[in-house]
Amino acid sequence: KIEIEAIAQRLSHKGLSLKVSDERIKQLSQKAAALHSGARGVKKIIFDEVERPIAQSILKTDKKNIEIA
């Protein structure tokens, strides 16, 4: 959740908002734990499943509010 909040803060400096459901945060946590690779695993999951889709969404649309369910 800390990583998600950091991403949300970075986005807010650019005039964007991010909303990630508690269920999705739980799913991401479980995936990261299954990798058994500590912080690197968390970073990889966050990048692959949060940051990359955000970047793609920003490039494709003019949305200011991004939701990851």
Coordinates of N, CA and C in Angstrom, one line a residue:
K1 N 0.8 -1.2 0.0 CA 0.0 0.0 0.0 C 0.9 1.3 0.0
I2 N 2.0 1.2 0.6 CA 2.9 2.3 0.7 C 3.4 2.7 -0.7
E3 N 3.7 1.7 -1.5 CA 4.2 1.9 -2.9 C 3.1 2.6 -3.7
I4 N 1.8 2.1 -3.5 CA 0.7 2.7 -4.3 C 0.5 4.1 -3.9
E5 N 0.6 4.4 -2.6 CA 0.5 5.8 -2.1 C 1.6 6.7 -2.7
A6 N 2.8 6.2 -2.8 CA 3.9 7.0 -3.4 C 3.6 7.3 -4.9
I7 N 3.1 6.3 -5.6 CA 2.7 6.5 -7.0 C 1.6 7.6 -7.1
A8 N 0.6 7.5 -6.2 CA -0.5 8.4 -6.2 C 0.0 9.8 -5.9
Q9 N 1.0 9.9 -5.1 CA 1.5 11.3 -4.8 C 2.3 11.8 -6.0
R10 N 3.1 11.0 -6.6 CA 3.8 11.4 -7.8 C 2.8 11.9 -8.9
L11 N 1.7 11.2 -9.1 CA 0.7 11.5 -10.1 C 0.0 12.8 -9.7
S12 N -0.2 13.0 -8.4 CA -1.0 14.2 -8.0 C -0.1 15.5 -8.3
H13 N 1.2 15.4 -8.3 CA 2.0 16.5 -8.7 C 1.9 16.8 -10.2
K14 N 1.3 15.9 -10.9 CA 1.1 16.1 -12.4 C -0.4 16.4 -12.7
G15 N -1.2 16.6 -11.6 CA -2.6 16.9 -11.8 C -3.4 15.7 -12.0
L16 N -2.9 14.5 -11.7 CA -3.7 13.3 -11.9 C -4.0 12.6 -10.6
S17 N -5.1 11.8 -10.5 CA -5.4 11.1 -9.3 C -5.4 9.6 -9.6
L18 N -5.1 8.9 -8.5 CA -5.1 7.4 -8.6 C -6.0 6.8 -7.5
K19 N -6.8 5.9 -7.9 CA -7.6 5.2 -6.9 C -7.4 3.7 -7.1
V20 N -7.0 3.0 -6.1 CA -6.8 1.5 -6.2 C -7.6 0.9 -5.0
S21 N -8.5 0.0 -5.4 CA -9.4 -0.7 -4.4 C -8.6 -1.5 -3.4
D22 N -9.1 -1.6 -2.2 CA -8.5 -2.4 -1.2 C -8.3 -3.9 -1.6
E23 N -9.3 -4.4 -2.4 CA -9.3 -5.7 -2.9 C -8.1 -5.9 -3.9
R24 N -7.9 -4.9 -4.7 CA -6.7 -5.0 -5.7 C -5.4 -4.9 -4.9
I25 N -5.3 -4.1 -3.9 CA -4.1 -4.0 -3.1 C -3.8 -5.4 -2.5
K26 N -4.9 -6.0 -2.0 CA -4.7 -7.3 -1.4 C -4.2 -8.3 -2.4
Q27 N -4.8 -8.3 -3.6 CA -4.3 -9.2 -4.7 C -2.9 -9.0 -5.0
L28 N -2.5 -7.7 -5.1 CA -1.1 -7.4 -5.5 C -0.1 -7.9 -4.4
S29 N -0.5 -7.7 -3.1 CA 0.3 -8.2 -2.0 C 0.4 -9.7 -2.0
Q30 N -0.6 -10.4 -2.3 CA -0.6 -11.9 -2.4 C 0.4 -12.3 -3.6
K31 N 0.3 -11.7 -4.7 CA 1.1 -12.0 -5.8 C 2.6 -11.8 -5.5
A32 N 2.9 -10.6 -4.8 CA 4.3 -10.3 -4.4 C 4.8 -11.3 -3.4
A33 N 3.9 -11.7 -2.5 CA 4.4 -12.7 -1.5 C 4.7 -14.1 -2.1
A34 N 3.9 -14.4 -3.1 CA 4.1 -15.7 -3.8 C 5.4 -15.7 -4.6
L35 N 6.0 -14.6 -4.9 CA 7.3 -14.6 -5.6 C 8.5 -14.9 -4.7
H36 N 8.3 -14.7 -3.4 CA 9.3 -15.0 -2.4 C 10.6 -14.2 -2.7
S37 N 10.5 -13.0 -3.2 CA 11.7 -12.2 -3.6 C 11.8 -10.9 -2.9
G38 N 11.0 -10.8 -1.8 CA 11.1 -9.5 -1.0 C 10.7 -8.3 -1.7
A39 N 11.4 -7.2 -1.4 CA 11.1 -5.9 -1.9 C 11.2 -5.8 -3.5
R40 N 12.1 -6.6 -4.0 CA 12.2 -6.6 -5.5 C 10.9 -7.2 -6.1
G41 N 10.4 -8.2 -5.5 CA 9.1 -8.8 -6.0 C 8.0 -7.8 -5.9
V42 N 7.9 -7.0 -4.9 CA 6.9 -6.0 -4.7 C 7.0 -5.0 -5.8
K43 N 8.2 -4.5 -6.0 CA 8.5 -3.5 -7.0 C 8.1 -4.0 -8.4
K44 N 8.4 -5.2 -8.7 CA 8.1 -5.8 -10.0 C 6.6 -5.9 -10.2
I45 N 5.9 -6.4 -9.2 CA 4.4 -6.5 -9.3 C 3.8 -5.1 -9.5
I46 N 4.3 -4.2 -8.7 CA 3.7 -2.8 -8.8 C 4.0 -2.2 -10.2
F47 N 5.2 -2.4 -10.7 CA 5.5 -1.9 -12.0 C 4.6 -2.5 -13.1
D48 N 4.6 -3.9 -13.1 CA 3.9 -4.6 -14.1 C 2.4 -4.4 -14.1
E49 N 1.8 -4.3 -12.9 CA 0.4 -4.3 -12.8 C -0.3 -2.9 -12.4
V50 N 0.6 -2.0 -12.0 CA 0.1 -0.6 -11.7 C 0.7 0.5 -12.5
E51 N 2.0 0.6 -12.5 CA 2.6 1.7 -13.2 C 2.5 1.6 -14.7
R52 N 2.8 0.4 -15.2 CA 2.7 0.2 -16.7 C 1.3 0.5 -17.2
P53 N 0.2 0.0 -16.6 CA -1.2 0.3 -17.0 C -1.5 1.8 -16.9
I54 N -0.9 2.5 -15.9 CA -1.2 3.9 -15.7 C -0.5 4.6 -16.9
A55 N 0.7 4.3 -17.2 CA 1.4 5.0 -18.3 C 0.6 4.8 -19.6
Q56 N 0.2 3.5 -19.8 CA -0.6 3.3 -21.0 C -1.9 4.1 -21.1
S57 N -2.5 4.2 -19.9 CA -3.8 5.0 -19.9 C -3.5 6.4 -20.1
I58 N -2.5 7.0 -19.6 CA -2.1 8.4 -19.8 C -1.8 8.6 -21.3
L59 N -1.1 7.7 -21.9 CA -0.8 7.9 -23.3 C -2.0 7.8 -24.2
K60 N -2.9 7.0 -23.9 CA -4.1 6.7 -24.7 C -5.2 7.7 -24.6
T61 N -5.3 8.3 -23.4 CA -6.5 9.2 -23.1 C -6.1 10.5 -22.5
D62 N -7.0 11.3 -22.2 CA -6.8 12.6 -21.5 C -7.3 12.5 -20.1
K63 N -7.5 11.3 -19.6 CA -8.1 11.1 -18.2 C -7.3 11.7 -17.2
K64 N -7.9 12.3 -16.2 CA -7.2 12.9 -15.1 C -7.4 12.0 -13.8
N65 N -8.4 11.1 -13.9 CA -8.6 10.2 -12.7 C -8.4 8.7 -13.2
I66 N -7.5 8.0 -12.6 CA -7.2 6.7 -13.0 C -7.6 5.7 -11.9
E67 N -8.3 4.7 -12.2 CA -8.8 3.7 -11.3 C -8.2 2.3 -11.6
I68 N -7.7 1.6 -10.6 CA -7.3 0.3 -10.8 C -8.1 -0.6 -9.9
A69 N -8.9 -1.4 -10.4 CA -9.8 -2.2 -9.6 C -9.3 -3.6 -9.5

